[in-house]
Coordinates of C-alpha atoms and ligand atoms in Angstrom, one line a residue:
X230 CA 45.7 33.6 2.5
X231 CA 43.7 31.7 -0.4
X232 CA 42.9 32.8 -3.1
X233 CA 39.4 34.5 -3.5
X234 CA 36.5 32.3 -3.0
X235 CA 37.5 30.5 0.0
X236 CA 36.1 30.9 3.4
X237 CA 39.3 32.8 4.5
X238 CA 39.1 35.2 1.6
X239 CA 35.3 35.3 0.1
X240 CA 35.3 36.6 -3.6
X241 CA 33.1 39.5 -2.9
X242 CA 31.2 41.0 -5.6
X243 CA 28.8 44.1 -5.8
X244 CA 25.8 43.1 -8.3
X245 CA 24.3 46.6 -9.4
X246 CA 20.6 46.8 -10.0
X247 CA 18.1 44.1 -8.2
X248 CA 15.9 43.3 -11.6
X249 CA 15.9 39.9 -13.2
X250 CA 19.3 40.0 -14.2
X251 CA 20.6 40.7 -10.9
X252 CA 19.0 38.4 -9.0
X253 CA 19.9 35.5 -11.6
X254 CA 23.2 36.6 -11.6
X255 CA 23.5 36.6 -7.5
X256 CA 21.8 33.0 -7.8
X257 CA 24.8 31.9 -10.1
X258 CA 27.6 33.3 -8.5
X259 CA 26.0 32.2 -4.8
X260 CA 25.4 28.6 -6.2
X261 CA 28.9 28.3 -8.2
X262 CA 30.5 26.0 -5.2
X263 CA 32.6 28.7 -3.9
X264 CA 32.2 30.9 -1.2
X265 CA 31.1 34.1 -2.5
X266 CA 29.4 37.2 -0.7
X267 CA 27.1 38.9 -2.9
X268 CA 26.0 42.9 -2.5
X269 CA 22.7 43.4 -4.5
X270 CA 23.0 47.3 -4.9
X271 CA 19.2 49.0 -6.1
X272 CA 18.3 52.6 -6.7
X273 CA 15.5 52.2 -5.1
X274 CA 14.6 50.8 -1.3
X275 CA 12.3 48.0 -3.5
X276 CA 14.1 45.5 -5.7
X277 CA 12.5 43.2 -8.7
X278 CA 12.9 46.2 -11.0
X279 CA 11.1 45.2 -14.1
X280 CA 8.8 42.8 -12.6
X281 CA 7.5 45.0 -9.7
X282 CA 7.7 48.2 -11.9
X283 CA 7.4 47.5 -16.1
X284 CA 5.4 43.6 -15.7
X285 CA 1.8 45.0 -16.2
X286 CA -0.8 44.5 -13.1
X287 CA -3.2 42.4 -14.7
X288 CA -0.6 40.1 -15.8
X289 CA -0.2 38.4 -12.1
X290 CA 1.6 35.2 -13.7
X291 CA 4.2 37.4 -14.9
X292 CA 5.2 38.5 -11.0
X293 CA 5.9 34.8 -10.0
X294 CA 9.1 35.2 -11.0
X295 CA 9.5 37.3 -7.4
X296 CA 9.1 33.9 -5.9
X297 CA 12.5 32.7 -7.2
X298 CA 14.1 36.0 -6.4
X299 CA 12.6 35.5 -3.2
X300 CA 14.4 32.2 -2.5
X301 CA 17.8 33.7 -4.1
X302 CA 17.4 36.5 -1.0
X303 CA 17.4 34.1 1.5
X304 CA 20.6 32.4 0.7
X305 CA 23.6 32.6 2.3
X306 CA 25.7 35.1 2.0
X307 CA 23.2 37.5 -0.1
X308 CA 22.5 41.4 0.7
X309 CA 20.4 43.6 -0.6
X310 CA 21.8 47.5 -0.3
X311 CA 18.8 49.5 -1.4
X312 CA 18.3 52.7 -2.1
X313 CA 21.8 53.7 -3.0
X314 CA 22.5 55.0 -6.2
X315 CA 25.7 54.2 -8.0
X316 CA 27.5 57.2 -9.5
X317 CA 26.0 59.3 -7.1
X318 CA 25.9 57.9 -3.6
X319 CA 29.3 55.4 -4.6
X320 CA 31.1 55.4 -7.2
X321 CA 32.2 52.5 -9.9
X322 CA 36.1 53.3 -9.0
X323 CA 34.8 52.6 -4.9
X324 CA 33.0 49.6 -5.8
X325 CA 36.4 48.6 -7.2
X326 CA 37.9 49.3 -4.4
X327 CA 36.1 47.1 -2.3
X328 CA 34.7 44.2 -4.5
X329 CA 36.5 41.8 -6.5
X330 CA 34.3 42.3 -8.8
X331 CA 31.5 44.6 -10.4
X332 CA 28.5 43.1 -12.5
X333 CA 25.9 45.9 -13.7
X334 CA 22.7 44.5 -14.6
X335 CA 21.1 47.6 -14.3
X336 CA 18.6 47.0 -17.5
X337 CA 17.2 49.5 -19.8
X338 CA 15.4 52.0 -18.4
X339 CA 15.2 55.1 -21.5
X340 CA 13.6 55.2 -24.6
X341 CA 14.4 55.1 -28.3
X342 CA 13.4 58.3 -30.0
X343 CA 11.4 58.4 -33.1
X344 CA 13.0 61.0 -34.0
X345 CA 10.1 63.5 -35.9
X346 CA 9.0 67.0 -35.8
X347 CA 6.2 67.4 -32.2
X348 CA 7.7 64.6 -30.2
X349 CA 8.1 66.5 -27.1
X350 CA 4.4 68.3 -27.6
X351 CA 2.6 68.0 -24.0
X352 CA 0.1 65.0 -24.9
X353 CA 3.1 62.7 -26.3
X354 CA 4.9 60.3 -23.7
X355 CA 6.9 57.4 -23.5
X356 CA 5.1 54.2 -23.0
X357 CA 8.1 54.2 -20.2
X358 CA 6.4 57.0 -18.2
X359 CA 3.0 55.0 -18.4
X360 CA 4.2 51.9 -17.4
X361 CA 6.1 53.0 -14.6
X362 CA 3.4 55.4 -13.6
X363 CA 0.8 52.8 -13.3
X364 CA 3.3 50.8 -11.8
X365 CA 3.9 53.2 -8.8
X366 CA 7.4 54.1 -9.8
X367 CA 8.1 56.5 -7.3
X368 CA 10.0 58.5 -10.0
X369 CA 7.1 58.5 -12.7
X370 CA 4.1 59.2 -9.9
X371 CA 3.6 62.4 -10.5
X372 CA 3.2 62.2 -13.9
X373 CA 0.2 63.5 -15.9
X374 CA -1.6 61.7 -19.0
X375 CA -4.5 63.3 -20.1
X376 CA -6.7 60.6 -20.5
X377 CA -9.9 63.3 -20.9
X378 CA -8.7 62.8 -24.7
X379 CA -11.0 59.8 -26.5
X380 CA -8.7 59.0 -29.1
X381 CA -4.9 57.6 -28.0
X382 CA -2.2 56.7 -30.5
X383 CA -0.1 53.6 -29.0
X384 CA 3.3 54.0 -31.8
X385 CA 5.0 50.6 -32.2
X386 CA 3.6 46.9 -32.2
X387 CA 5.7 45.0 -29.1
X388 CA 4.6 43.4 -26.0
X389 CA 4.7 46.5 -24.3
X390 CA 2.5 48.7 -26.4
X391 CA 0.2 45.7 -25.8
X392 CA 0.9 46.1 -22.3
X393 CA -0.2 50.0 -22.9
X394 CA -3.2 48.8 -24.9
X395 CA -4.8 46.6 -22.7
X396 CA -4.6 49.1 -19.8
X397 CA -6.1 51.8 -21.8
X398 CA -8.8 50.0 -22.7
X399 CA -9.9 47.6 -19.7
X400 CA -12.6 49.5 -17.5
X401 CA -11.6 50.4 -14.0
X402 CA -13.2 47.5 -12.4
X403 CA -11.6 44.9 -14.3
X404 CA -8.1 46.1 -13.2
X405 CA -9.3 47.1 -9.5
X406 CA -8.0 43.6 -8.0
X407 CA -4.8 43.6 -9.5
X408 CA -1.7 45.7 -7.5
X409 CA -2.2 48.9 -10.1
X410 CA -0.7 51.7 -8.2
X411 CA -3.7 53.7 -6.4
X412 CA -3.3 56.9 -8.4
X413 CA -3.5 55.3 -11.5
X414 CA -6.2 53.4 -10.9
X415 CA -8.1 56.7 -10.2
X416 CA -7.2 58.8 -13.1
X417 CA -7.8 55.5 -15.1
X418 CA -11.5 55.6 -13.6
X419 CA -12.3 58.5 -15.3
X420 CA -10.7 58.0 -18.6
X421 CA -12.8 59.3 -21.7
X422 CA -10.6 57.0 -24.2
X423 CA -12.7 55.4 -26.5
X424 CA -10.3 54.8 -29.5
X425 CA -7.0 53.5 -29.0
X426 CA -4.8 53.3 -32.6
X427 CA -1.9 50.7 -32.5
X428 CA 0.7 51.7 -35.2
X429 CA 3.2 49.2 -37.0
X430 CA 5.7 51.1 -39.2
X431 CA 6.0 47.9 -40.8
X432 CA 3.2 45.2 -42.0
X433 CA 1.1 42.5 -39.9
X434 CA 3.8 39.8 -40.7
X435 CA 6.5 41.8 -38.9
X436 CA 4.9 43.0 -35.8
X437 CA 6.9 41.7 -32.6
X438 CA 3.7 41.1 -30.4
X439 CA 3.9 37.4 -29.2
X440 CA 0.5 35.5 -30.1
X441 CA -0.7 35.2 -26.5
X442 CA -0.3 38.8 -25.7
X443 CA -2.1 39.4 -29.2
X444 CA -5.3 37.2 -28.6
X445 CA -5.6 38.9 -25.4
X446 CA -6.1 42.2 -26.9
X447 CA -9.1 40.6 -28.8
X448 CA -10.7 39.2 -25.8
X449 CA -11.0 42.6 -24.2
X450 CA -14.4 42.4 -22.3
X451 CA -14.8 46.4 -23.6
X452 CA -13.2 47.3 -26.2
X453 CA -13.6 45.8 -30.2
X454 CA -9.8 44.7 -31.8
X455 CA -10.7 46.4 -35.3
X456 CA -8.1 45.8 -39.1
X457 CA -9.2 46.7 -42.0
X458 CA -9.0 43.1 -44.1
X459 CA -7.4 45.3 -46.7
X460 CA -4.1 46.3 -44.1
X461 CA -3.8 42.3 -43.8
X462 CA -2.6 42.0 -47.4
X463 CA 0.7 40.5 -47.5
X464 CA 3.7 41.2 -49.9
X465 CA 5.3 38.2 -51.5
X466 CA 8.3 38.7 -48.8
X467 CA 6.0 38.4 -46.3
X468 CA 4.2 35.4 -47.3
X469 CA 7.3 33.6 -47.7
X470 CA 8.8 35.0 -44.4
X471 CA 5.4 32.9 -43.1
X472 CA 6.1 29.9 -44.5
X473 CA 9.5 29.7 -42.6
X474 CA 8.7 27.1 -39.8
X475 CA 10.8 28.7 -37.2
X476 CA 8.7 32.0 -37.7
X477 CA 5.7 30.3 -36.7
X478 CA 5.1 33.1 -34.0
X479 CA 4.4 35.4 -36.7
X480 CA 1.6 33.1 -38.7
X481 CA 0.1 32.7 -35.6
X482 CA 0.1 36.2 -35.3
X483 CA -1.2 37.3 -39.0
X484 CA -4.3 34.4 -38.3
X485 CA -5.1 36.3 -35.1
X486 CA -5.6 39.4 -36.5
X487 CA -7.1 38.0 -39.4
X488 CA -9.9 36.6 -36.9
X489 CA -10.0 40.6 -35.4
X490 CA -10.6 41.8 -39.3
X491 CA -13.5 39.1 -39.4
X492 CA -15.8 40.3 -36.5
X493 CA -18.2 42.7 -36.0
X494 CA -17.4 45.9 -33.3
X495 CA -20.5 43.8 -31.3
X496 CA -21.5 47.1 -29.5
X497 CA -18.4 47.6 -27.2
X498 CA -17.5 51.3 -26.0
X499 CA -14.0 50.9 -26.7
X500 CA -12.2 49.9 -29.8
X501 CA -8.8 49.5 -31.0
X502 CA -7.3 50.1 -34.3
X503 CA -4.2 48.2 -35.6
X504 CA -2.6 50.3 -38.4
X505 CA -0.1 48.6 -40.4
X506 CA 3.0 50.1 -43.3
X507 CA 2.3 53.9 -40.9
X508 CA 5.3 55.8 -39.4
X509 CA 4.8 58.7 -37.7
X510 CA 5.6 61.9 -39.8
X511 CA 5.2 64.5 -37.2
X512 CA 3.5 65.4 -34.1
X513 CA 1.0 68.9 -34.6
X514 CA -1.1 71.2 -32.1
X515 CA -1.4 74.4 -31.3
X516 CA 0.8 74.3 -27.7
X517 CA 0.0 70.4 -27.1
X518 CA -0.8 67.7 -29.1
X519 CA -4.0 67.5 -31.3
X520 CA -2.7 65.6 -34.6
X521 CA -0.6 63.0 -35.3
X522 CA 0.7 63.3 -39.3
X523 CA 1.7 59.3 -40.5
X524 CA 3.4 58.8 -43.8
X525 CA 2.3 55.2 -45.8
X526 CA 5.2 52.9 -45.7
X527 CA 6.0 50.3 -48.1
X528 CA 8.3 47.0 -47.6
X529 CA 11.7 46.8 -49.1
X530 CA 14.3 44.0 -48.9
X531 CA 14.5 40.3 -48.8
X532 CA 12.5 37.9 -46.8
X533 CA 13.5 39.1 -42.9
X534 CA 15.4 42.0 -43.7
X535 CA 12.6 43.7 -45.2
X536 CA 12.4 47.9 -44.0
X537 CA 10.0 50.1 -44.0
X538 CA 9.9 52.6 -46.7
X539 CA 8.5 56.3 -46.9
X540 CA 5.9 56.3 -50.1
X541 CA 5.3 60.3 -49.1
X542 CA 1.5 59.2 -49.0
X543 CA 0.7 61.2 -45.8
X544 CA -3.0 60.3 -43.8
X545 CA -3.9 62.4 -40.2
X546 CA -5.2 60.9 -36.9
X547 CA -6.4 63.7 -34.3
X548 CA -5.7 62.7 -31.4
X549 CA -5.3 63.9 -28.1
X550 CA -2.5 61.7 -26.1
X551 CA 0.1 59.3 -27.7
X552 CA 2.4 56.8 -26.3
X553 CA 5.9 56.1 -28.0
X554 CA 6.3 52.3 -27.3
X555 CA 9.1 51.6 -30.0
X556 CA 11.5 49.9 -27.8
X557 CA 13.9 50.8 -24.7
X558 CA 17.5 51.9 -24.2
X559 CA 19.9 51.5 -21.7
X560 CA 21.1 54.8 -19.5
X561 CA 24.8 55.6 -19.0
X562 CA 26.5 55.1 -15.6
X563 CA 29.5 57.3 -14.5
X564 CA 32.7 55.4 -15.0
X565 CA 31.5 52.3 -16.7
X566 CA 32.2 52.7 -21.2
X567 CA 28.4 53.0 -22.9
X568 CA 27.3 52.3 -26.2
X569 CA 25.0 55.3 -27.1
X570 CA 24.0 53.8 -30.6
X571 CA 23.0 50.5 -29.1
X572 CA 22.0 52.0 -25.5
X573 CA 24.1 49.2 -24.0
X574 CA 27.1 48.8 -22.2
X575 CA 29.4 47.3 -24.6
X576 CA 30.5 44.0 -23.6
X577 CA 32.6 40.5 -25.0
X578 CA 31.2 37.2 -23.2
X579 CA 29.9 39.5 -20.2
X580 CA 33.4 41.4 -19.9
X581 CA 33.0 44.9 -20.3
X582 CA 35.2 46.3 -23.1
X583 CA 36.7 49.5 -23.7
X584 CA 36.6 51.8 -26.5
X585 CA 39.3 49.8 -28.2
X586 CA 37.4 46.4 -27.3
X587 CA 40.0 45.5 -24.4
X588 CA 38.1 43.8 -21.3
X589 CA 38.1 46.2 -18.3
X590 CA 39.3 43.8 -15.3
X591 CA 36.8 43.4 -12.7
X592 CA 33.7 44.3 -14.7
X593 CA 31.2 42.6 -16.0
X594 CA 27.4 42.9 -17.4
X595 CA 23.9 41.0 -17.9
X596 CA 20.8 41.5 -18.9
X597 CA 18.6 44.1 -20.9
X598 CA 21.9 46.6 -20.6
X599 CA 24.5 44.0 -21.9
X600 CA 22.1 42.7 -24.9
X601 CA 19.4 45.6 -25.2
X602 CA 15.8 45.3 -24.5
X603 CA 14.7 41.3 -26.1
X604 CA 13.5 38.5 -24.8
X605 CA 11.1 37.3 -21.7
X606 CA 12.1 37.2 -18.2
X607 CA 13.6 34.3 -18.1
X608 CA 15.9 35.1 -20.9
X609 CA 17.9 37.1 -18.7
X610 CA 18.5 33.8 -16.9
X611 CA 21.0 32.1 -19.6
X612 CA 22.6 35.4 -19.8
X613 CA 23.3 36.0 -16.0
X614 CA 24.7 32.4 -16.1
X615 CA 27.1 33.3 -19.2
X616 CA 28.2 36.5 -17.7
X617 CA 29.1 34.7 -14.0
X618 CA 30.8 32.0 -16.3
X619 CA 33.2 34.4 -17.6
X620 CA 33.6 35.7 -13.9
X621 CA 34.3 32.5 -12.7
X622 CA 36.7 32.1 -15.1
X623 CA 38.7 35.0 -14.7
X624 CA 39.6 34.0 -10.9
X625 CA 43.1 33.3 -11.3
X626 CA 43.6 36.8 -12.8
X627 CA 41.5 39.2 -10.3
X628 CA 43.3 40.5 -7.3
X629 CA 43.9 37.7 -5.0
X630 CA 43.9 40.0 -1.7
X631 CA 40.9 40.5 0.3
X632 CA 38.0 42.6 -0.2
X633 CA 35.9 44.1 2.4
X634 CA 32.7 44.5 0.2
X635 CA 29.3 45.8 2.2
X636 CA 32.1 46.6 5.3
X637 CA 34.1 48.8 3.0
X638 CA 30.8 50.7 1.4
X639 CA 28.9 51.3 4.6
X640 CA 31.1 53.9 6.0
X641 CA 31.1 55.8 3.1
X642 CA 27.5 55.9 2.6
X643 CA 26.9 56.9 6.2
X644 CA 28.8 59.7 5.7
X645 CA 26.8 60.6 2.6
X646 CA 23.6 60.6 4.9
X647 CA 22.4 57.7 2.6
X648 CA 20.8 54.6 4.9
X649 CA 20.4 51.5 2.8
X650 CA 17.8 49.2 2.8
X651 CA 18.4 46.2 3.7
X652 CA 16.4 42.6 2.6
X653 CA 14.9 42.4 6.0
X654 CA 13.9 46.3 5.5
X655 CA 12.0 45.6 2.0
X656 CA 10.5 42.6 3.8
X657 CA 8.6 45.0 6.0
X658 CA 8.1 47.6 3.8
X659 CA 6.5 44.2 1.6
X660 CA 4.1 43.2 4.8
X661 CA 3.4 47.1 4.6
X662 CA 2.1 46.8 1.2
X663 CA 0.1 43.0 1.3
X664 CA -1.5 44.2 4.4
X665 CA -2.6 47.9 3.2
X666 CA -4.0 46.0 -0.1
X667 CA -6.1 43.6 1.6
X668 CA -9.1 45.7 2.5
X669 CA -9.3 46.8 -0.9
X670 CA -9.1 43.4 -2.5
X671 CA -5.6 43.8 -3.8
X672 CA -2.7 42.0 -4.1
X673 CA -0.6 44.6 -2.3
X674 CA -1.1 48.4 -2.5
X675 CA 2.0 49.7 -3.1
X676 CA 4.1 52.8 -1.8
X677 CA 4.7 55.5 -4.3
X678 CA 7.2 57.4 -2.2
X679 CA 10.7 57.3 -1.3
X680 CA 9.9 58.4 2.0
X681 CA 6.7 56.1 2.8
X682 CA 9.0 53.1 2.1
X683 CA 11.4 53.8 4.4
X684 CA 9.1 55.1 7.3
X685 CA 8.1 51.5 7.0
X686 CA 11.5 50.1 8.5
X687 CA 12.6 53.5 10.1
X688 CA 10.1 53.3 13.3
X689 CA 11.3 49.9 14.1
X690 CA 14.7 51.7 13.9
X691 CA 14.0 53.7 16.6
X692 CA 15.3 52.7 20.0
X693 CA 12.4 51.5 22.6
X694 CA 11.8 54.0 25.3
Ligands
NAP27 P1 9.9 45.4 -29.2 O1 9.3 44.1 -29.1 O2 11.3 45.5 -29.8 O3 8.9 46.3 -30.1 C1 9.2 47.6 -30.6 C2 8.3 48.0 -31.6 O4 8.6 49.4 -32.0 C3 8.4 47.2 -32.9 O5 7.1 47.1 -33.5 C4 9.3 48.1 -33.8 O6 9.1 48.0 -35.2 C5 8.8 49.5 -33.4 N1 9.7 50.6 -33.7 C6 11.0 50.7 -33.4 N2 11.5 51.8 -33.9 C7 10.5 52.5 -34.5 C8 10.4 53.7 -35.1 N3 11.4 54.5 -35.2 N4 9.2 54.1 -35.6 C9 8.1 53.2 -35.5 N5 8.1 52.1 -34.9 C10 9.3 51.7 -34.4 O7 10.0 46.2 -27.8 P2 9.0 46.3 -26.6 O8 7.6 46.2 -27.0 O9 9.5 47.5 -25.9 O10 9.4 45.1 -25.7 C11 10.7 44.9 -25.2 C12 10.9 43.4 -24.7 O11 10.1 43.1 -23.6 C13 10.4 42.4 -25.8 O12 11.3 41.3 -25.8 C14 9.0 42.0 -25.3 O13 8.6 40.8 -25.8 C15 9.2 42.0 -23.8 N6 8.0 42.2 -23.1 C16 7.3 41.0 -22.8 C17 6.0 41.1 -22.2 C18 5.3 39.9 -21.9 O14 5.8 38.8 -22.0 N7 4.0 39.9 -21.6 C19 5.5 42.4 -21.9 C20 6.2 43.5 -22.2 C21 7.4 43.4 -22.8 P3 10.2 47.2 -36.1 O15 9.9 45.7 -35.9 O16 9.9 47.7 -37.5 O17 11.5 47.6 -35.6

């Protein structure tokens, strides 16, 4: 027999989590010249991850990534196995079993803590939960916001609080063509918001926004971008931080707002607030939320390394709902080392390491949960291709016998009752979606439930009488 990754002995490789990284990482080990089954394993019978479920609706562009992941599905020797859960329905030790090797690309999917006195109060959320509920993510679908409260406090001043802004404060209709999960759409219908405050714990110079998704929130067709000129202000770290050519990203972002600070509220129903140098001090309200306590920060450090600092200068926003959107964090799986400080899976050139920094043979790691939660889509391209690399180059050293892959898993997830869904099953649980979308003007109406997404597939199941 040869060794794996020749047509007598395939190098087969389970791929766990379908989102970006997955998919790039499946493109690079299908297109590496050798012959190489791939096993795309997803929690849930969809795949895409972040682009079906944390890329917001309105942002349509965004989801043309699915084309290229669309095109990766239909190579050879690709397989989706949806709806199976890893470390429940198999586990890492029977994917080892069975695959040459394991890569986890299974992203980022918790949230950082702030950490204060309140944060649980009904009324505070994760911009996680919002996202995802918007999103239809059949696991945040149920969710509540109370979006009867007029004044929302968005905490943190990244893309996705943007994301977060912009939904809160676009009126039903203009989000009514876009593939915004049903439910949301509804509750959003009848939304009372009216002031939306965006809080930076650090100054205008520093927040992580990029400048397209920052001019957008001043072109809102119903809602004012409001800054005090005052809160643009900039500390002599600051200045010179803006001076640096390669932080050009950040200028660009300091004259946006300083274009928001310059115009009128123009007789818009909705406005939103940036707040700049505020950290959250605690969360108050008698059995849910009703106040949220901020403490003035000032700067502190060198040019780019500057922190936040408490001044004890406290100011109070009531406030009726809040959304925590201060970055994401990784989730442990059973069996694989984790890196609870960083929320990653702790890693050297792809190679997952132990506690002692020794690669574990056989598995690997891209994307959001090998580097944390930074960059666009597409930066999870360069780093699927890295982690394959070092894959690749390990070869000589992986077991050199055969590997039954999908064949080896299947039995044991039909005996754990759990039916995965194949690429051909998400295709008609996708026609399912575009078609019940079209009278309604929408891309696709998505399912929210486990069980609607696989009724979708499960009648054709059936034999023909
Ligand atoms: P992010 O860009 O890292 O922003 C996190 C924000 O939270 C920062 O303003 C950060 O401030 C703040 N923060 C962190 N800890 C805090 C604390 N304890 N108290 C108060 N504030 C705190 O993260 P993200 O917005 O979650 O986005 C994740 C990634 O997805 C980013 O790369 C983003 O660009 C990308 N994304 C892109 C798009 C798009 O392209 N349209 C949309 C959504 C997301 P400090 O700077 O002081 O730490």
């Amino acid at each position: 027999m040869h060794a794996p990754g020749s047509e007598d002995n395939p190098l087969q490789v389970a791929v766990v989590g379908s989102g970006p990284s997955g998919f790039y990482a499946a493109e690079a080990l299908l297109k590496c010249g050798r012959t190489v089954d791939v096993d795309l394993i997803e929690r849930l019978p969809a795949p895409f991850g972040l682009v079906r479920y944390g890329v917001a609706p309105d942002h349509p562009k965004l989801k043309e990534a699915i084309l290229t992941y669309e095109i990766i599905a239909r190579l050879p020797r690709f397989a989706l196995l949806g709806n199976v859960t890893v470390g429940r329905d198999v586990t890492v030790d029977e994917l080892r079993a069975h695959y040459h090797a394991v890569v986890f690309t299974c992203g980022a999917e918790a949230d950082r803590r702030l950490g204060v006195p309140g944060e649980d109060l009904p009324g505070s959320h994760t911009a996680t939960e919002f996202v995802a509920w918007y999103n239809g993510h059949p696991e945040y679908r149920d969710r509540h916001f109370d979006l009867s409260a007029e004044v929302v406090a968005v905490v943190g001043q990244g893309n996705v609080a943007a994301d977060v802004c912009r939904i809160l404060a676009k009126s039903a209709d203009e989000l009514r063509g876009t593939d915004i999960a049903e439910h949301a759409l509804d509750a959003l219908a009848a939304s009372r918001v009216r002031e939306i405050h965006v809080i930076g714990r650090r100054g205008p110079a520093q927040a992580k926004f990029t400048n397209k998704e920052l001019k957008e929130l001043g072109e809102l067709a119903n809602c004012a971008a409001q800054v005090d000129p005052g809160a643009l202000e900039l500390n002599a770290e600051s200045r010179a931080e803006l001076e640096a050519k390669a932080n050009f990203v950040s200028a660009k972002n300091v004259e946006i707002l300083r274009d928001f600070a310059s115009r009128a509220r123009g007789g818009k129903p909705r406005r939103l607030v940036f707040h700049f140098l505020k950290s959250p001090a605690k969360l108050a309200g008698a059995g849910r939320l009703q106040e949220l306590v901020m403490v003035r920060n000032r700067l502190e450090g060198a040019p780019f390394e500057q922190v936040a600092r408490e001044t004890g200068q406290t100011e109070s926003l009531a406030c009726g709902l809040l959304f925590r959107s201060i970055g994401y964090s990784g989730v442990p799986v059973a069996g694989v080392p984790f890196d609870a400080k960083r929320g990653v899976i702790p890693t050297r050139d792809g190679r997952i390491v132990d506690a002692a920094g020794a690669p574990i043979p056989r598995l690997y790691a891209a994307g959001w949960i090998k580097r944390g939660p930074t960059g666009i889509i597409g930066t999870n391209r360069a780093d699927s291709v890295a982690s394959i690399k070092s894959l690749l180059a390990d070869l000589p050293a992986l077991p050199q016998d055969s590997r039954m892959g999908s064949k080896g898993v299947a039995p044991l997830l039909e005996a754990r009752g759990v039916r995965p869904v194949s690429y051909s099953d998400w295709s008609a649980i996708d026609a399912e979606e575009v078609a019940r979308g079209r009278p309604k003007g929408k891309p696709r109406e998505k399912f929210t439930r486990v069980e609607q997404m696989l009724a979708c597939f499960e009648r054709v199941d059936q034999p023909a009488l």
